[in-house]
Coordinates of C-alpha atoms in Angstrom, one line a residue:
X297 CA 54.7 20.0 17.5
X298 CA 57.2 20.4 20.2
X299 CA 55.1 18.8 22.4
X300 CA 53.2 15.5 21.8
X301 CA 49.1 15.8 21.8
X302 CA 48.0 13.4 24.7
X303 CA 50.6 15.4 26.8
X304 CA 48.9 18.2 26.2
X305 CA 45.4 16.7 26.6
X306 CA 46.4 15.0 29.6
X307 CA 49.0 17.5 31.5
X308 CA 51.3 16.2 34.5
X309 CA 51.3 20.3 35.7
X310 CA 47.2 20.7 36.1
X311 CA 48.1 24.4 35.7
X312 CA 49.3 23.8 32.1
X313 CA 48.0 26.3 29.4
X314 CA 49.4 25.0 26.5
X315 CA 45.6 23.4 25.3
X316 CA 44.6 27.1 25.0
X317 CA 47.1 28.2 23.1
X318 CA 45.9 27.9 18.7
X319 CA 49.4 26.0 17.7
X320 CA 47.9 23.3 19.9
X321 CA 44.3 23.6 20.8
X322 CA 43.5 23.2 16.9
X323 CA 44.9 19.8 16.5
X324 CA 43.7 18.8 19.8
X325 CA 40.2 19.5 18.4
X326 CA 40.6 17.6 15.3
X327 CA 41.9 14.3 17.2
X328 CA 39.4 14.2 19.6
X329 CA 36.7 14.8 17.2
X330 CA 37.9 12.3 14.8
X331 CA 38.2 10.0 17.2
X332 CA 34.9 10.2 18.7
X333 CA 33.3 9.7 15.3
X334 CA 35.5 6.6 14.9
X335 CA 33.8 5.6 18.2
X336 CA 30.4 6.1 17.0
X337 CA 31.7 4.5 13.6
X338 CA 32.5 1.1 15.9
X339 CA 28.8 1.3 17.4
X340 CA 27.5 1.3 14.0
X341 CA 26.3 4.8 13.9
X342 CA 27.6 5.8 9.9
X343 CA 27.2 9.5 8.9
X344 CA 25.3 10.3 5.7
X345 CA 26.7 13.7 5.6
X346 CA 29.0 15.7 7.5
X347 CA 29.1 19.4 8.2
X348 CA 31.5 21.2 10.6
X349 CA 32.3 24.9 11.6
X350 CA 35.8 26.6 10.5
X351 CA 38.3 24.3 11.6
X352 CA 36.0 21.7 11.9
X353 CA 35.6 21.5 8.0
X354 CA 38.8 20.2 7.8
X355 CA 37.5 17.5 10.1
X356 CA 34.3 16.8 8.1
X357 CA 36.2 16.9 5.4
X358 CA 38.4 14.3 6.4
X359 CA 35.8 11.9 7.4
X360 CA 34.3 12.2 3.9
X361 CA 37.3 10.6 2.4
X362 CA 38.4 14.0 1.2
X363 CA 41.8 13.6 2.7
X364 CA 44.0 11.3 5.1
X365 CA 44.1 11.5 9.0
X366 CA 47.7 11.9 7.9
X367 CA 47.2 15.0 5.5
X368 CA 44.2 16.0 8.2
X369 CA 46.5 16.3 10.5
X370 CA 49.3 17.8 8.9
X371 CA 46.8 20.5 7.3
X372 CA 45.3 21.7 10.6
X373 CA 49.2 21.9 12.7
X374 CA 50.4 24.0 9.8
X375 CA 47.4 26.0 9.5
X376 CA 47.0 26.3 13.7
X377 CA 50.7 27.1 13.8
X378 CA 50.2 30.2 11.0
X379 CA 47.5 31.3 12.8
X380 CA 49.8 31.5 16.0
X381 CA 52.9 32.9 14.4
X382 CA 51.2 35.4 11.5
X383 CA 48.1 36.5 12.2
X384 CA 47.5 40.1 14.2
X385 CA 45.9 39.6 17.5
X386 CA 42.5 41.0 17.7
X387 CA 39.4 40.5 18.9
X388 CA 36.6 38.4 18.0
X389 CA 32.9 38.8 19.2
X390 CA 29.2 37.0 19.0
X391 CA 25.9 39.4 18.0
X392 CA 22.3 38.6 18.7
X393 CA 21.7 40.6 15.5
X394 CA 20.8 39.7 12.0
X395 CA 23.7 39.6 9.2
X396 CA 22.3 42.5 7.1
X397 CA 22.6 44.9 10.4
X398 CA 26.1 43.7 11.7
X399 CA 27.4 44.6 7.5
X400 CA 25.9 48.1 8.0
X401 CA 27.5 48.5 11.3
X402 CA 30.8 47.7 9.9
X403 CA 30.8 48.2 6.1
X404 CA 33.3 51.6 6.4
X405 CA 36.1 49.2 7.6
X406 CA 36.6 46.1 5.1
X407 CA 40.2 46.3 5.8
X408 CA 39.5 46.0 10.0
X409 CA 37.0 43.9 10.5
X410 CA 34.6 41.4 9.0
X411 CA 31.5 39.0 9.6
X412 CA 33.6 36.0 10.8
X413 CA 30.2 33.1 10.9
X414 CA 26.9 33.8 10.3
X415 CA 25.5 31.3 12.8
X416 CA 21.5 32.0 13.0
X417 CA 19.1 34.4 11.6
X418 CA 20.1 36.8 14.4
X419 CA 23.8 35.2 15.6
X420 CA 26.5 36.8 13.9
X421 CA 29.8 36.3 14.6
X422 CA 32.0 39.5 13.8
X423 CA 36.0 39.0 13.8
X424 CA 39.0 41.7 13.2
X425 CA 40.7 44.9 15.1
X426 CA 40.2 44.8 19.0
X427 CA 39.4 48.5 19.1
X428 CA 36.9 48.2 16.4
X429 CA 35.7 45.1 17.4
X430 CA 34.7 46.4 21.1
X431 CA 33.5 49.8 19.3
X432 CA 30.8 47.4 18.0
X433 CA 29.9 45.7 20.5
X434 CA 29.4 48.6 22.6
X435 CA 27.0 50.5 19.7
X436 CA 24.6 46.9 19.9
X437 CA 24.6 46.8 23.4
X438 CA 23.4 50.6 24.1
X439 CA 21.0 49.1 21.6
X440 CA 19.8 46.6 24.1
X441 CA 21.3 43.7 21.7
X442 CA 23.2 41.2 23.3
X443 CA 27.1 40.9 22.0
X444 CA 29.7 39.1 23.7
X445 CA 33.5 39.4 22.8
X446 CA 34.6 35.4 22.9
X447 CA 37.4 33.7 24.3
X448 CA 39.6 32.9 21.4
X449 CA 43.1 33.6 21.1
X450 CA 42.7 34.1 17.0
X451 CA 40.9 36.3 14.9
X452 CA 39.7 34.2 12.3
X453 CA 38.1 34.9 9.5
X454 CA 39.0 38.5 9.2
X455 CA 41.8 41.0 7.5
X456 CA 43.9 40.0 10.0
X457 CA 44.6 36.3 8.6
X458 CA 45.7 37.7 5.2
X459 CA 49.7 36.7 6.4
X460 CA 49.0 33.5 6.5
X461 CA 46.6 32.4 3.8
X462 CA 50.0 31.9 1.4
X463 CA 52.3 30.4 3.4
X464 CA 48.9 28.1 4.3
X465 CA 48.8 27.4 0.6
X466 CA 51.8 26.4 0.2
X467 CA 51.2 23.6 2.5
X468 CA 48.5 22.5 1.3
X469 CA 50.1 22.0 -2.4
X470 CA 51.7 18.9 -0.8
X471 CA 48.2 17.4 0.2
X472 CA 46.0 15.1 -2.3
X473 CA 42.6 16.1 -2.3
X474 CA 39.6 13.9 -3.2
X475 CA 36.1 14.6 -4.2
X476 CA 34.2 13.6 -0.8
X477 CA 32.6 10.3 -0.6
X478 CA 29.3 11.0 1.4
X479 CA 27.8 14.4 1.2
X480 CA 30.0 17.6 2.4
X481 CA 29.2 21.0 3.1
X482 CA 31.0 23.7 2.5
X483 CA 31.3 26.8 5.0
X484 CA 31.9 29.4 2.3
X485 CA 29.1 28.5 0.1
X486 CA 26.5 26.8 2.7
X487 CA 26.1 24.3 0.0
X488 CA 26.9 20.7 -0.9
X489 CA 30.0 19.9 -2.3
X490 CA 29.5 19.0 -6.3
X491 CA 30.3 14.7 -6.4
X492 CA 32.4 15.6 -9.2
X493 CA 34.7 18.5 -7.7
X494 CA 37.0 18.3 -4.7
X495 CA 37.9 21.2 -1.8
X496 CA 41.8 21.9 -3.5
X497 CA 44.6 23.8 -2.4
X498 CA 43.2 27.1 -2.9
X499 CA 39.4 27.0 -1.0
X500 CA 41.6 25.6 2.3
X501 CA 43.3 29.2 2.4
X502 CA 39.7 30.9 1.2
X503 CA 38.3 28.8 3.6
X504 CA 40.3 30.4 6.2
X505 CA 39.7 33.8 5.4
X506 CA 36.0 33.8 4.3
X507 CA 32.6 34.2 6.5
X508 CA 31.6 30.9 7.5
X509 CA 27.9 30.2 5.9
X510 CA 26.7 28.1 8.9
X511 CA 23.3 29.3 9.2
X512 CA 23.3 28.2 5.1
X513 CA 24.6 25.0 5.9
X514 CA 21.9 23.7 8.5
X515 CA 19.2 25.0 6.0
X516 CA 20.7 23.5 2.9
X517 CA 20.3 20.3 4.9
X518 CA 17.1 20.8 6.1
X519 CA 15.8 21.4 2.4
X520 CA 17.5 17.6 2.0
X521 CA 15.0 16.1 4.7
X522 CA 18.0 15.7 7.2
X523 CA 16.4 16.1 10.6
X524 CA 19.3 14.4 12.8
X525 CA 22.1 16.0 14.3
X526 CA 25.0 14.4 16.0
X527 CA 27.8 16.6 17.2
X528 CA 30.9 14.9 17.9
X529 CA 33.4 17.8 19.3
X530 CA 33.8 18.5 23.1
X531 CA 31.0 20.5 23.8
X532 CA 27.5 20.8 22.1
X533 CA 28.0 24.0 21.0
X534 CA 26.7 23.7 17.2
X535 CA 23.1 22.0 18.2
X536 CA 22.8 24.7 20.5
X537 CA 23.1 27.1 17.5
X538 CA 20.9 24.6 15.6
X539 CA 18.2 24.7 17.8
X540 CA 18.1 28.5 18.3
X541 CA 17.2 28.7 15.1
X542 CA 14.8 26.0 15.1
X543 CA 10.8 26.6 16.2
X544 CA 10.0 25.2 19.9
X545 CA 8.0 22.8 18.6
X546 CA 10.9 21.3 16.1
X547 CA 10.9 17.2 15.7
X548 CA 14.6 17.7 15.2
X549 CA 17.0 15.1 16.9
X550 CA 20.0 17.2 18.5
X551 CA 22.3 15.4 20.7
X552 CA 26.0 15.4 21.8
X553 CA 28.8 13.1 22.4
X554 CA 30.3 15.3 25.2
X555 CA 29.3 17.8 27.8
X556 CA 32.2 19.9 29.6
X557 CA 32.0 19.2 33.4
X558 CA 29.4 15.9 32.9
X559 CA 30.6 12.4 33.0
X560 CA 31.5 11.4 29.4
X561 CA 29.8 8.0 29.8
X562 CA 26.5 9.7 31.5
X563 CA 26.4 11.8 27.7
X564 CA 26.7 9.0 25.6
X565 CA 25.0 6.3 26.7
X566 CA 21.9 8.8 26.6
X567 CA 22.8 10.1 23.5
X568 CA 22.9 6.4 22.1
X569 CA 19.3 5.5 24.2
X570 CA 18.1 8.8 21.8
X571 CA 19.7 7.7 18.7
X572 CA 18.3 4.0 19.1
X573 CA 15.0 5.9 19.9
X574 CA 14.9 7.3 16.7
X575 CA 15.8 4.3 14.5
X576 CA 20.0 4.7 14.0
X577 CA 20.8 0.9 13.8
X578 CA 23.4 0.7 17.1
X579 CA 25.1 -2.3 17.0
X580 CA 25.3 -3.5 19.8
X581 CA 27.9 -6.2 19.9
X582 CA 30.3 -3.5 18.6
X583 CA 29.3 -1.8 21.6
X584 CA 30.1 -4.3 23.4
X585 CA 33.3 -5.6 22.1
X586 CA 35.4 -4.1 24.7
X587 CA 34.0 -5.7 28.0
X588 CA 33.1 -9.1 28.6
X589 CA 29.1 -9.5 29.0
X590 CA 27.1 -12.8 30.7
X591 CA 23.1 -13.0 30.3
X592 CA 21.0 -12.8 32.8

């Protein structure tokens, strides 16, 4: 990258843009959310699966042993920079509708426009030509259904990404895969990944292109007894979709490590009362390793 991550992260001109931009904001994503599972990692709170949400597969992915920070990292610059340089700007957009409605909205234009995430049994994440795109959105909303075109540069997931899923493989030929370590889900089946089988060259640029099963996902881990969620990016945008989709009266644990505009400290020392709460093993002289305590 032309300009180094923690300068981007941490900008001298505080009207820098450059953390918005896809070439950089993608690998930003993955540092800080690796990192902040390494952080957990040191407190002694060990994932026993790991599920993330487009580019953050590549993340989970990662922290299942499936490849090297290094080839993480490498992986997600190329595949950000692609994104940048090949894809055709469009338009992506969030409906309060279910899957099956959104396909018969759009199923005349497969080559325009597709279902980008299906997030919740009515939040669907549509992704492709602006004009068609807002066309959409505009037919749901005289429909009283909620749909909100999103602030991404990118349109992911959709025709217009077919320029770069080659060039994408071709980097990742140059990557060694594993078969993941502790259990992994994949976004384009919204199952576990088989022990004996490992995400290769050619599901990275599927991945890219394909709908991403997150809805699947959550339920595929639900059926697996899993009842606690710990997101570890910048915001706690995938509990939220987790819990829409949950009943009020869920027993499921949903916490973040970070909430924009809130004192990172304030988030996770609750998050870590709540964890403890529910039985995760903190240790608590790894949490402490870094500061010099006296008893009382």
């Amino acid at each position: 990258l032309d300009v180094p991550l923690l300068s981007v992260l941490y900008p001298k001109d505080p009207e820098s843009e450059l953390i918005h931009q896809t070439t950089y904001a993608q690998p930003i994503t993955l540092v800080l959310e690796y990192a902040m599972t390494q952080l957990w990692r040191s407190w002694g709170v060990e994932p026993v699966a790991v599920l993330g949400h487009s580019l953050g597969e590549i993340i989970a992915a990662c922290v299942a042993g499936v490849m090297t920070l290094r080839d993480a990292l490498t992986l997600c610059a190329h595949r950000a920079r692609l994104m940048h340089d090949l894809a055709k700007p469009g338009l992506m957009a969030a409906l309060a509708a279910p899957e099956a409605e959104v396909l018969e909205q759009i199923a005349d234009y497969p080559d325009r426009v597709s279902i980008a995430a299906v997030n919740g049994t009515a939040n669907t994440t549509i992704s492709g030509d602006r004009e068609l795109v807002e066309q959409v959105c505009a037919t749901f909303t005289e429909r009283g259904v909620r749909a909100k075109p999103l602030r991404i540069a990118t349109s992911g997931h959709s025709p217009l990404v077919q320029p770069m899923l080659k060039p994408l493989r071709e980097v990742a030929r140059d990557i060694e895969f594993s078969a993941p370590k502790i259990p992994l889900l994949s976004n384009v089946t919204g199952a576990l990944w088989p022990w004996d089988s490992t995400p290769d060259t050619d599901y990275w640029s599927r991945h890219s292109r394909r709908t991403v099963q997150f809805a699947q996902c959550v339920r595929t881990l639900h059926d697996m007894g899993y009842r606690n969620f710990l997101e570890v990016g910048p915001a706690p945008t995938l509990i939220g979709l987790i819990s829409d989709d949950l009943p009020a009266d869920h027993e499921d644990l949903l916490v973040p490590s970070l909430r924009p505009k809130q004192d990172d400290w304030e988030v996770l020392l609750d998050t870590v009362a709540r964890l403890y709460a529910k039985g995760a093993p903190i240790d608590w002289a790894g949490f402490d390793r870094d500061y010099r305590r006296t008893k009382v």
